[in-house]
PDB file of C-alpha atoms in Angstrom:
ATOM      1  CA  UNK A   1      17.194  -8.942 -23.521  1.00  0.00           C
ATOM      2  CA  UNK A   2      18.757 -10.893 -20.892  1.00  0.00           C
ATOM      3  CA  UNK A   3      19.703 -10.119 -17.431  1.00  0.00           C
ATOM      4  CA  UNK A   4      21.601 -11.872 -14.666  1.00  0.00           C
ATOM      5  CA  UNK A   5      21.659 -15.658 -15.359  1.00  0.00           C
ATOM      6  CA  UNK A   6      19.671 -15.669 -18.446  1.00  0.00           C
ATOM      7  CA  UNK A   7      16.364 -13.888 -16.880  1.00  0.00           C
ATOM      8  CA  UNK A   8      14.409 -12.681 -19.465  1.00  0.00           C
ATOM      9  CA  UNK A   9      13.148  -9.017 -19.001  1.00  0.00           C
ATOM     10  CA  UNK A  10       9.559  -8.816 -21.103  1.00  0.00           C
ATOM     11  CA  UNK A  11       8.545  -5.336 -22.184  1.00  0.00           C
ATOM     12  CA  UNK A  12       5.439  -3.587 -23.056  1.00  0.00           C
ATOM     13  CA  UNK A  13       5.378  -4.576 -26.509  1.00  0.00           C
ATOM     14  CA  UNK A  14       5.940  -8.337 -25.941  1.00  0.00           C
ATOM     15  CA  UNK A  15       3.131  -8.942 -23.706  1.00  0.00           C
ATOM     16  CA  UNK A  16      -0.331 -10.385 -24.042  1.00  0.00           C
ATOM     17  CA  UNK A  17      -2.443  -7.274 -22.722  1.00  0.00           C
ATOM     18  CA  UNK A  18      -5.354  -9.339 -22.850  1.00  0.00           C
ATOM     19  CA  UNK A  19      -3.925 -11.861 -20.170  1.00  0.00           C
ATOM     20  CA  UNK A  20      -2.048  -9.230 -18.573  1.00  0.00           C
ATOM     21  CA  UNK A  21      -4.806  -7.103 -17.651  1.00  0.00           C
ATOM     22  CA  UNK A  22      -7.491  -9.937 -17.161  1.00  0.00           C
ATOM     23  CA  UNK A  23      -4.960 -12.336 -14.732  1.00  0.00           C
ATOM     24  CA  UNK A  24      -3.745  -8.852 -13.124  1.00  0.00           C
ATOM     25  CA  UNK A  25      -6.779  -8.037 -11.846  1.00  0.00           C
ATOM     26  CA  UNK A  26      -7.864 -11.502 -10.561  1.00  0.00           C
ATOM     27  CA  UNK A  27      -4.590 -12.193  -8.574  1.00  0.00           C
ATOM     28  CA  UNK A  28      -4.340  -8.836  -7.105  1.00  0.00           C
ATOM     29  CA  UNK A  29      -8.169  -8.956  -5.790  1.00  0.00           C
ATOM     30  CA  UNK A  30      -6.871 -12.545  -4.321  1.00  0.00           C
ATOM     31  CA  UNK A  31      -3.574 -11.225  -2.969  1.00  0.00           C
ATOM     32  CA  UNK A  32      -5.603  -7.977  -1.717  1.00  0.00           C
ATOM     33  CA  UNK A  33      -8.087 -10.523   0.385  1.00  0.00           C
ATOM     34  CA  UNK A  34      -5.076 -11.974   1.876  1.00  0.00           C
ATOM     35  CA  UNK A  35      -3.158  -9.393   3.392  1.00  0.00           C
ATOM     36  CA  UNK A  36      -6.295  -6.517   3.774  1.00  0.00           C
ATOM     37  CA  UNK A  37      -6.466  -7.971   7.682  1.00  0.00           C
ATOM     38  CA  UNK A  38      -2.999  -7.134   8.162  1.00  0.00           C
ATOM     39  CA  UNK A  39      -3.382  -3.501   6.232  1.00  0.00           C
ATOM     40  CA  UNK A  40      -6.561  -2.818   8.729  1.00  0.00           C
ATOM     41  CA  UNK A  41      -4.237  -3.797  11.901  1.00  0.00           C
ATOM     42  CA  UNK A  42      -1.497  -1.634  10.880  1.00  0.00           C
ATOM     43  CA  UNK A  43      -3.969   0.939  10.332  1.00  0.00           C
ATOM     44  CA  UNK A  44      -5.429   0.817  13.766  1.00  0.00           C
ATOM     45  CA  UNK A  45      -1.809   0.361  15.343  1.00  0.00           C
ATOM     46  CA  UNK A  46      -0.263   3.800  13.665  1.00  0.00           C
ATOM     47  CA  UNK A  47      -3.379   5.887  14.758  1.00  0.00           C
ATOM     48  CA  UNK A  48      -3.774   4.750  18.212  1.00  0.00           C
ATOM     49  CA  UNK A  49      -2.045   7.040  21.033  1.00  0.00           C
ATOM     50  CA  UNK A  50       1.053   4.669  22.366  1.00  0.00           C
ATOM     51  CA  UNK A  51      -0.596   1.081  23.021  1.00  0.00           C
ATOM     52  CA  UNK A  52      -3.835   2.396  24.496  1.00  0.00           C
ATOM     53  CA  UNK A  53      -5.844  -0.219  22.467  1.00  0.00           C
ATOM     54  CA  UNK A  54      -3.419  -2.677  21.186  1.00  0.00           C
ATOM     55  CA  UNK A  55       0.184  -3.883  22.380  1.00  0.00           C
ATOM     56  CA  UNK A  56       1.061  -5.137  19.081  1.00  0.00           C
ATOM     57  CA  UNK A  57       0.024  -7.099  15.919  1.00  0.00           C
ATOM     58  CA  UNK A  58      -0.532 -10.121  17.815  1.00  0.00           C
ATOM     59  CA  UNK A  59      -2.575  -8.548  20.773  1.00  0.00           C
ATOM     60  CA  UNK A  60      -4.409  -6.582  17.783  1.00  0.00           C
ATOM     61  CA  UNK A  61      -5.528  -9.814  15.684  1.00  0.00           C
ATOM     62  CA  UNK A  62      -6.959 -11.463  18.691  1.00  0.00           C
ATOM     63  CA  UNK A  63      -8.843  -8.618  19.960  1.00  0.00           C
ATOM     64  CA  UNK A  64     -10.604  -7.830  16.801  1.00  0.00           C
ATOM     65  CA  UNK A  65     -11.489 -11.474  15.891  1.00  0.00           C
ATOM     66  CA  UNK A  66     -12.789 -11.622  19.610  1.00  0.00           C
ATOM     67  CA  UNK A  67     -14.880  -8.669  19.545  1.00  0.00           C
ATOM     68  CA  UNK A  68     -15.651  -8.281  15.785  1.00  0.00           C
ATOM     69  CA  UNK A  69     -15.266 -11.747  14.345  1.00  0.00           C
ATOM     70  CA  UNK A  70     -13.792 -12.239  11.021  1.00  0.00           C
ATOM     71  CA  UNK A  71     -15.731  -9.613   9.317  1.00  0.00           C
ATOM     72  CA  UNK A  72     -14.164  -7.061  11.662  1.00  0.00           C
ATOM     73  CA  UNK A  73     -10.714  -7.525   9.560  1.00  0.00           C
ATOM     74  CA  UNK A  74     -12.777  -6.215   6.242  1.00  0.00           C
ATOM     75  CA  UNK A  75     -14.185  -3.194   7.799  1.00  0.00           C
ATOM     76  CA  UNK A  76     -13.785  -1.092   4.479  1.00  0.00           C
ATOM     77  CA  UNK A  77     -12.482  -3.877   2.265  1.00  0.00           C
ATOM     78  CA  UNK A  78     -15.620  -3.216  -0.256  1.00  0.00           C
ATOM     79  CA  UNK A  79     -14.544   0.655  -0.577  1.00  0.00           C
ATOM     80  CA  UNK A  80     -10.687  -0.336  -1.105  1.00  0.00           C
ATOM     81  CA  UNK A  81     -11.457  -2.920  -3.816  1.00  0.00           C
ATOM     82  CA  UNK A  82     -11.971   0.501  -5.919  1.00  0.00           C
ATOM     83  CA  UNK A  83      -8.123   0.724  -5.917  1.00  0.00           C
ATOM     84  CA  UNK A  84      -7.874  -2.052  -8.250  1.00  0.00           C
ATOM     85  CA  UNK A  85      -8.509   0.702 -10.910  1.00  0.00           C
ATOM     86  CA  UNK A  86      -5.493   2.352  -9.680  1.00  0.00           C
ATOM     87  CA  UNK A  87      -3.717  -0.919  -9.977  1.00  0.00           C
ATOM     88  CA  UNK A  88      -4.086  -0.822 -13.296  1.00  0.00           C
ATOM     89  CA  UNK A  89      -3.069   2.615 -14.041  1.00  0.00           C
ATOM     90  CA  UNK A  90      -0.045   1.912 -12.156  1.00  0.00           C
ATOM     91  CA  UNK A  91       0.978  -1.003 -14.138  1.00  0.00           C
ATOM     92  CA  UNK A  92       0.188   0.608 -17.255  1.00  0.00           C
ATOM     93  CA  UNK A  93       2.228   3.818 -16.489  1.00  0.00           C
ATOM     94  CA  UNK A  94       5.209   1.725 -15.399  1.00  0.00           C
ATOM     95  CA  UNK A  95       5.469  -0.058 -18.460  1.00  0.00           C
ATOM     96  CA  UNK A  96       5.146   2.922 -21.006  1.00  0.00           C
ATOM     97  CA  UNK A  97       7.304   4.952 -19.015  1.00  0.00           C
ATOM     98  CA  UNK A  98      10.141   1.995 -18.510  1.00  0.00           C
ATOM     99  CA  UNK A  99       9.782   2.075 -22.621  1.00  0.00           C
ATOM    100  CA  UNK A 100      10.350   5.712 -22.907  1.00  0.00           C
ATOM    101  CA  UNK A 101      12.985   5.672 -20.572  1.00  0.00           C
ATOM    102  CA  UNK A 102      14.681   2.892 -22.498  1.00  0.00           C
ATOM    103  CA  UNK A 103      15.264   5.257 -25.299  1.00  0.00           C
ATOM    104  CA  UNK A 104      17.873   7.293 -23.210  1.00  0.00           C
ATOM    105  CA  UNK A 105      19.234   4.513 -20.960  1.00  0.00           C
ATOM    106  CA  UNK A 106      19.855   1.120 -21.261  1.00  0.00           C
ATOM    107  CA  UNK A 107      20.050   0.604 -17.126  1.00  0.00           C
ATOM    108  CA  UNK A 108      17.777  -1.700 -15.925  1.00  0.00           C
ATOM    109  CA  UNK A 109      17.956  -0.147 -12.514  1.00  0.00           C
ATOM    110  CA  UNK A 110      17.462   3.279 -13.913  1.00  0.00           C
ATOM    111  CA  UNK A 111      14.233   2.154 -16.147  1.00  0.00           C
ATOM    112  CA  UNK A 112      12.819   0.604 -13.146  1.00  0.00           C
ATOM    113  CA  UNK A 113      13.512   3.534 -10.862  1.00  0.00           C
ATOM    114  CA  UNK A 114      12.096   6.233 -13.150  1.00  0.00           C
ATOM    115  CA  UNK A 115       9.041   3.962 -14.014  1.00  0.00           C
ATOM    116  CA  UNK A 116       8.295   2.957 -10.471  1.00  0.00           C
ATOM    117  CA  UNK A 117       8.196   6.512  -9.180  1.00  0.00           C
ATOM    118  CA  UNK A 118       6.031   7.929 -12.209  1.00  0.00           C
ATOM    119  CA  UNK A 119       3.462   4.824 -12.089  1.00  0.00           C
ATOM    120  CA  UNK A 120       3.005   5.266  -8.233  1.00  0.00           C
ATOM    121  CA  UNK A 121       2.394   9.457  -8.878  1.00  0.00           C
ATOM    122  CA  UNK A 122      -0.602   8.205 -11.560  1.00  0.00           C
ATOM    123  CA  UNK A 123      -1.876   5.634  -9.217  1.00  0.00           C
ATOM    124  CA  UNK A 124      -1.379   7.718  -5.766  1.00  0.00           C
ATOM    125  CA  UNK A 125      -3.789  10.378  -7.508  1.00  0.00           C
ATOM    126  CA  UNK A 126      -6.761   7.544  -8.002  1.00  0.00           C
ATOM    127  CA  UNK A 127      -6.004   5.937  -4.835  1.00  0.00           C
ATOM    128  CA  UNK A 128      -5.787   9.016  -1.980  1.00  0.00           C
ATOM    129  CA  UNK A 129      -9.584   9.416  -2.042  1.00  0.00           C
ATOM    130  CA  UNK A 130     -10.512   5.654  -1.680  1.00  0.00           C
ATOM    131  CA  UNK A 131      -8.121   5.567   0.936  1.00  0.00           C
ATOM    132  CA  UNK A 132      -9.097   8.134   3.146  1.00  0.00           C
ATOM    133  CA  UNK A 133     -12.647   6.492   2.901  1.00  0.00           C
ATOM    134  CA  UNK A 134     -11.779   3.168   3.616  1.00  0.00           C
ATOM    135  CA  UNK A 135      -9.462   3.858   6.348  1.00  0.00           C
ATOM    136  CA  UNK A 136     -12.052   5.779   8.496  1.00  0.00           C
ATOM    137  CA  UNK A 137     -14.127   2.680   7.969  1.00  0.00           C
ATOM    138  CA  UNK A 138     -11.043   0.511   9.148  1.00  0.00           C
ATOM    139  CA  UNK A 139     -10.970   2.404  12.612  1.00  0.00           C
ATOM    140  CA  UNK A 140     -14.656   3.037  13.317  1.00  0.00           C
ATOM    141  CA  UNK A 141     -15.650   2.014  16.882  1.00  0.00           C
ATOM    142  CA  UNK A 142     -12.113   2.622  18.073  1.00  0.00           C
ATOM    143  CA  UNK A 143     -12.625   6.385  19.526  1.00  0.00           C
ATOM    144  CA  UNK A 144      -9.842   7.476  16.802  1.00  0.00           C
ATOM    145  CA  UNK A 145     -10.591   9.371  13.869  1.00  0.00           C
ATOM    146  CA  UNK A 146     -12.182  12.591  12.527  1.00  0.00           C
ATOM    147  CA  UNK A 147     -15.302  10.988  12.396  1.00  0.00           C
ATOM    148  CA  UNK A 148     -16.924   8.961  15.270  1.00  0.00           C
ATOM    149  CA  UNK A 149     -19.135   6.265  13.563  1.00  0.00           C
ATOM    150  CA  UNK A 150     -21.147   4.534  16.294  1.00  0.00           C
ATOM    151  CA  UNK A 151     -24.323   2.077  15.720  1.00  0.00           C
ATOM    152  CA  UNK A 152     -27.553   3.283  17.453  1.00  0.00           C
ATOM    153  CA  UNK A 153     -28.077   2.278  21.102  1.00  0.00           C
ATOM    154  CA  UNK A 154     -28.675  -1.432  21.427  1.00  0.00           C
ATOM    155  CA  UNK A 155     -27.561  -2.204  17.719  1.00  0.00           C
ATOM    156  CA  UNK A 156     -24.887  -3.963  16.473  1.00  0.00           C
ATOM    157  CA  UNK A 157     -22.342  -1.892  15.168  1.00  0.00           C
ATOM    158  CA  UNK A 158     -22.381  -2.182  11.391  1.00  0.00           C
ATOM    159  CA  UNK A 159     -19.248  -3.922   9.719  1.00  0.00           C
ATOM    160  CA  UNK A 160     -19.887  -3.397   5.954  1.00  0.00           C
ATOM    161  CA  UNK A 161     -21.422   0.188   5.107  1.00  0.00           C
ATOM    162  CA  UNK A 162     -21.199   3.452   6.661  1.00  0.00           C
ATOM    163  CA  UNK A 163     -19.277   4.883   3.205  1.00  0.00           C
ATOM    164  CA  UNK A 164     -21.744   7.223   2.563  1.00  0.00           C
ATOM    165  CA  UNK A 165     -21.872   8.885   6.070  1.00  0.00           C
ATOM    166  CA  UNK A 166     -17.764   9.333   5.462  1.00  0.00           C
ATOM    167  CA  UNK A 167     -18.300  10.647   2.487  1.00  0.00           C
ATOM    168  CA  UNK A 168     -20.659  13.341   3.292  1.00  0.00           C
ATOM    169  CA  UNK A 169     -19.038  14.225   6.397  1.00  0.00           C
ATOM    170  CA  UNK A 170     -15.606  14.687   4.376  1.00  0.00           C
ATOM    171  CA  UNK A 171     -17.841  16.670   1.954  1.00  0.00           C
ATOM    172  CA  UNK A 172     -19.489  18.837   4.740  1.00  0.00           C
ATOM    173  CA  UNK A 173     -16.232  19.347   6.582  1.00  0.00           C
ATOM    174  CA  UNK A 174     -13.710  20.135   4.078  1.00  0.00           C
ATOM    175  CA  UNK A 175     -14.941  20.006   0.442  1.00  0.00           C
ATOM    176  CA  UNK A 176     -13.827  18.381  -2.201  1.00  0.00           C
ATOM    177  CA  UNK A 177     -10.300  18.801  -1.420  1.00  0.00           C
ATOM    178  CA  UNK A 178     -10.897  16.311   2.002  1.00  0.00           C
ATOM    179  CA  UNK A 179     -10.557  13.560  -0.244  1.00  0.00           C
ATOM    180  CA  UNK A 180      -6.788  14.832  -1.074  1.00  0.00           C
ATOM    181  CA  UNK A 181      -5.804  15.198   2.805  1.00  0.00           C
ATOM    182  CA  UNK A 182      -2.259  13.900   3.170  1.00  0.00           C
ATOM    183  CA  UNK A 183      -1.903  13.583  -0.627  1.00  0.00           C
ATOM    184  CA  UNK A 184       1.636  15.220  -0.593  1.00  0.00           C
ATOM    185  CA  UNK A 185       2.310  12.646   2.544  1.00  0.00           C
ATOM    186  CA  UNK A 186       1.364   9.880   0.256  1.00  0.00           C
ATOM    187  CA  UNK A 187       3.216  10.781  -2.824  1.00  0.00           C
ATOM    188  CA  UNK A 188       6.550  10.800  -0.156  1.00  0.00           C
ATOM    189  CA  UNK A 189       5.309   7.350   1.127  1.00  0.00           C
ATOM    190  CA  UNK A 190       4.609   5.528  -2.017  1.00  0.00           C
ATOM    191  CA  UNK A 191       6.894   7.182  -4.772  1.00  0.00           C
ATOM    192  CA  UNK A 192       9.625   6.119  -3.141  1.00  0.00           C
ATOM    193  CA  UNK A 193       8.296   2.811  -2.028  1.00  0.00           C
ATOM    194  CA  UNK A 194       7.713   2.106  -5.654  1.00  0.00           C
ATOM    195  CA  UNK A 195      10.853   3.920  -7.069  1.00  0.00           C
ATOM    196  CA  UNK A 196      12.895   1.384  -4.695  1.00  0.00           C
ATOM    197  CA  UNK A 197      10.802  -1.750  -4.934  1.00  0.00           C
ATOM    198  CA  UNK A 198      11.486  -2.181  -8.516  1.00  0.00           C
ATOM    199  CA  UNK A 199      15.452  -1.924  -8.246  1.00  0.00           C
ATOM    200  CA  UNK A 200      15.158  -4.169  -5.087  1.00  0.00           C
ATOM    201  CA  UNK A 201      13.247  -6.734  -6.964  1.00  0.00           C
ATOM    202  CA  UNK A 202      15.632  -7.247  -9.430  1.00  0.00           C
ATOM    203  CA  UNK A 203      18.578  -7.225  -7.535  1.00  0.00           C
ATOM    204  CA  UNK A 204      16.779 -10.274  -5.399  1.00  0.00           C
ATOM    205  CA  UNK A 205      15.957 -11.894  -8.462  1.00  0.00           C
ATOM    206  CA  UNK A 206      19.319 -12.079  -9.817  1.00  0.00           C
ATOM    207  CA  UNK A 207      20.699 -12.824  -6.924  1.00  0.00           C
ATOM    208  CA  UNK A 208      18.506 -15.886  -6.471  1.00  0.00           C
ATOM    209  CA  UNK A 209      19.511 -17.181  -9.791  1.00  0.00           C
ATOM    210  CA  UNK A 210      23.197 -17.231  -8.628  1.00  0.00           C
ATOM    211  CA  UNK A 211      22.020 -19.198  -5.332  1.00  0.00           C
ATOM    212  CA  UNK A 212      19.767 -21.806  -6.753  1.00  0.00           C
ATOM    213  CA  UNK A 213      20.580 -24.583  -8.879  1.00  0.00           C
ATOM    214  CA  UNK A 214      20.854 -24.248 -12.472  1.00  0.00           C
ATOM    215  CA  UNK A 215      17.474 -26.161 -12.937  1.00  0.00           C
ATOM    216  CA  UNK A 216      15.365 -23.934 -10.776  1.00  0.00           C
ATOM    217  CA  UNK A 217      12.642 -22.036 -12.636  1.00  0.00           C
ATOM    218  CA  UNK A 218      13.498 -18.519 -12.924  1.00  0.00           C
ATOM    219  CA  UNK A 219       9.544 -17.864 -12.230  1.00  0.00           C
ATOM    220  CA  UNK A 220      10.247 -19.294  -8.761  1.00  0.00           C
ATOM    221  CA  UNK A 221      13.148 -17.066  -7.916  1.00  0.00           C
ATOM    222  CA  UNK A 222      11.018 -14.124  -9.116  1.00  0.00           C
ATOM    223  CA  UNK A 223       8.197 -14.808  -6.964  1.00  0.00           C
ATOM    224  CA  UNK A 224      10.402 -15.111  -3.544  1.00  0.00           C
ATOM    225  CA  UNK A 225      12.416 -11.605  -4.857  1.00  0.00           C
ATOM    226  CA  UNK A 226       8.836  -9.678  -5.209  1.00  0.00           C
ATOM    227  CA  UNK A 227       7.808 -10.187  -1.237  1.00  0.00           C
ATOM    228  CA  UNK A 228      11.507  -9.667  -0.352  1.00  0.00           C
ATOM    229  CA  UNK A 229      11.611  -6.483  -2.345  1.00  0.00           C
ATOM    230  CA  UNK A 230       8.212  -5.343  -0.800  1.00  0.00           C
ATOM    231  CA  UNK A 231       9.037  -5.730   2.806  1.00  0.00           C
ATOM    232  CA  UNK A 232      12.522  -4.197   2.123  1.00  0.00           C
ATOM    233  CA  UNK A 233      11.020  -1.074   0.521  1.00  0.00           C
ATOM    234  CA  UNK A 234       8.158  -0.945   2.858  1.00  0.00           C
ATOM    235  CA  UNK A 235      10.110  -1.179   5.970  1.00  0.00           C
ATOM    236  CA  UNK A 236      12.520   1.924   4.428  1.00  0.00           C
ATOM    237  CA  UNK A 237       9.352   3.999   3.767  1.00  0.00           C
ATOM    238  CA  UNK A 238       7.307   3.064   7.003  1.00  0.00           C
ATOM    239  CA  UNK A 239       7.773   6.099   8.871  1.00  0.00           C
ATOM    240  CA  UNK A 240       6.488   8.173   6.193  1.00  0.00           C
ATOM    241  CA  UNK A 241       3.559   6.049   6.192  1.00  0.00           C
ATOM    242  CA  UNK A 242       2.760   6.204  10.036  1.00  0.00           C
ATOM    243  CA  UNK A 243       2.543  10.151   9.365  1.00  0.00           C
ATOM    244  CA  UNK A 244       0.475   9.679   6.286  1.00  0.00           C
ATOM    245  CA  UNK A 245      -2.060   7.655   8.249  1.00  0.00           C
ATOM    246  CA  UNK A 246      -2.343  10.269  10.901  1.00  0.00           C
ATOM    247  CA  UNK A 247      -2.574  13.116   8.615  1.00  0.00           C
ATOM    248  CA  UNK A 248      -5.735  11.469   6.752  1.00  0.00           C
ATOM    249  CA  UNK A 249      -7.347   9.943   9.551  1.00  0.00           C
ATOM    250  CA  UNK A 250      -7.145  12.070  12.643  1.00  0.00           C
ATOM    251  CA  UNK A 251      -8.759  15.616  13.397  1.00  0.00           C
ATOM    252  CA  UNK A 252      -6.794  18.690  12.846  1.00  0.00           C
ATOM    253  CA  UNK A 253      -5.090  19.646  15.900  1.00  0.00           C
ATOM    254  CA  UNK A 254      -4.758  16.275  17.097  1.00  0.00           C
ATOM    255  CA  UNK A 255      -0.900  15.243  17.863  1.00  0.00           C
ATOM    256  CA  UNK A 256       0.307  18.032  15.567  1.00  0.00           C
ATOM    257  CA  UNK A 257      -2.504  17.171  12.503  1.00  0.00           C
ATOM    258  CA  UNK A 258      -2.811  20.203  10.838  1.00  0.00           C
ATOM    259  CA  UNK A 259      -4.908  21.075   7.793  1.00  0.00           C
ATOM    260  CA  UNK A 260      -2.532  23.454   6.373  1.00  0.00           C
ATOM    261  CA  UNK A 261      -0.131  22.304   3.510  1.00  0.00           C
ATOM    262  CA  UNK A 262       2.592  21.363   6.541  1.00  0.00           C
ATOM    263  CA  UNK A 263       0.181  19.049   8.066  1.00  0.00           C
ATOM    264  CA  UNK A 264       2.666  15.969   7.589  1.00  0.00           C
ATOM    265  CA  UNK A 265       5.784  18.287   8.505  1.00  0.00           C
ATOM    266  CA  UNK A 266       3.638  18.952  11.814  1.00  0.00           C
ATOM    267  CA  UNK A 267       2.682  15.582  12.453  1.00  0.00           C
ATOM    268  CA  UNK A 268       6.280  14.228  11.887  1.00  0.00           C
ATOM    269  CA  UNK A 269       7.611  16.672  14.192  1.00  0.00           C
ATOM    270  CA  UNK A 270       5.120  15.771  16.896  1.00  0.00           C
ATOM    271  CA  UNK A 271       6.024  12.194  16.397  1.00  0.00           C
ATOM    272  CA  UNK A 272       9.523  12.641  16.722  1.00  0.00           C
ATOM    273  CA  UNK A 273       8.833  14.805  19.591  1.00  0.00           C
ATOM    274  CA  UNK A 274       6.631  12.917  21.696  1.00  0.00           C
ATOM    275  CA  UNK A 275       7.597   9.293  20.674  1.00  0.00           C
ATOM    276  CA  UNK A 276      10.961   9.293  19.481  1.00  0.00           C
ATOM    277  CA  UNK A 277      12.038   7.792  16.641  1.00  0.00           C
ATOM    278  CA  UNK A 278      10.724   4.302  17.740  1.00  0.00           C
ATOM    279  CA  UNK A 279       6.837   5.356  17.457  1.00  0.00           C
ATOM    280  CA  UNK A 280       7.419   6.839  14.011  1.00  0.00           C
ATOM    281  CA  UNK A 281       9.046   3.953  12.886  1.00  0.00           C
ATOM    282  CA  UNK A 282       5.792   1.988  14.267  1.00  0.00           C
ATOM    283  CA  UNK A 283       8.185   0.000  16.405  1.00  0.00           C
ATOM    284  CA  UNK A 284       8.251  -2.432  13.651  1.00  0.00           C
ATOM    285  CA  UNK A 285       5.583  -4.406  15.422  1.00  0.00           C
ATOM    286  CA  UNK A 286       3.382  -2.815  12.284  1.00  0.00           C
ATOM    287  CA  UNK A 287       2.706  -5.330   9.579  1.00  0.00           C
ATOM    288  CA  UNK A 288       4.962  -3.104   7.470  1.00  0.00           C
ATOM    289  CA  UNK A 289       4.535  -5.629   4.393  1.00  0.00           C
ATOM    290  CA  UNK A 290       0.845  -4.728   4.128  1.00  0.00           C
ATOM    291  CA  UNK A 291       2.098  -1.295   2.973  1.00  0.00           C
ATOM    292  CA  UNK A 292       2.906  -2.607   0.081  1.00  0.00           C
ATOM    293  CA  UNK A 293       0.798  -2.318  -2.946  1.00  0.00           C
ATOM    294  CA  UNK A 294      -0.970  -5.284  -3.537  1.00  0.00           C
ATOM    295  CA  UNK A 295       0.543  -5.314  -7.228  1.00  0.00           C
ATOM    296  CA  UNK A 296       3.631  -5.806  -6.036  1.00  0.00           C
ATOM    297  CA  UNK A 297       3.054  -9.133  -4.543  1.00  0.00           C
ATOM    298  CA  UNK A 298       1.820 -10.769  -7.518  1.00  0.00           C
ATOM    299  CA  UNK A 299       5.017 -10.326  -9.429  1.00  0.00           C
ATOM    300  CA  UNK A 300       5.277 -13.882 -10.869  1.00  0.00           C
ATOM    301  CA  UNK A 301       2.056 -13.686 -12.703  1.00  0.00           C
ATOM    302  CA  UNK A 302       3.586 -11.640 -15.279  1.00  0.00           C
ATOM    303  CA  UNK A 303       5.227 -15.283 -16.641  1.00  0.00           C
ATOM    304  CA  UNK A 304       1.916 -16.074 -18.265  1.00  0.00           C
ATOM    305  CA  UNK A 305       1.776 -12.894 -19.929  1.00  0.00           C
ATOM    306  CA  UNK A 306       4.525 -12.999 -22.127  1.00  0.00           C
ATOM    307  CA  UNK A 307       7.547 -13.904 -20.274  1.00  0.00           C
ATOM    308  CA  UNK A 308       9.507 -14.607 -16.820  1.00  0.00           C
ATOM    309  CA  UNK A 309       9.278 -10.961 -15.310  1.00  0.00           C
ATOM    310  CA  UNK A 310       5.964 -10.030 -13.936  1.00  0.00           C
ATOM    311  CA  UNK A 311       4.793  -6.468 -13.882  1.00  0.00           C
ATOM    312  CA  UNK A 312       2.916  -5.326 -11.068  1.00  0.00           C
TER     313      UNK A 312
END
């Protein structure tokens, strides 16, 4: 099947499944390691009051490096790594949904939109509990969050660990439903993000093939289109991501956060009223590219799994 200037779109039945899943896990992990520090910085910027802790992304980077060292950028990383499972569920759901929709429409944009949204719904059902635990670990020692995790007097703050403490406190405070705090906000963040990413990716890939010389490999154009689509989709959904993070991390009653089913609505209204639109957008100082699921960045690796289109 051709698209744009002879860009081949590889469908589910064309993929080498063994390579697809093997390379997918490995490359997603490498990407996650590289962008995780920005994910941590983004989370801390989103939950702080105004500029009480950090003035922006660069200031946060310098302070974390000076006070906590390199390990400080990887708080909660081991827990967050379990989202690799949801990543594989994401790609499988995406491809199977795309194949199903192809029976009703030949529109590549429509197939990408429906499949991306459906895949994100499945992935977030697995990811939200993991995100909640890892986010609490990210902000430990910052005097923010529902559970203050401080090291005993005279001892260095623990960087890797404390996961059990977070899990126990969530269970004691909220029960099982505490692991799905902000679930609706997560869906309202990542379903649009995923649904937007795929059409933008195909759009950018197609346009890049027209702008580049004929002898340029399509794989290179697609590798550039992936991050461009990620930045575009993350910028558009960043306001909802700020709300999601605050609902999941901050205590009930703080900045309009409520446990009842409309917690994200209260939080959005409070942010809009107190900080106006700029704060809800994260002042665009947050590294919004870190908001996109890591599998979206590995778009190029699909080329070794059966063709030229990556399938994150």
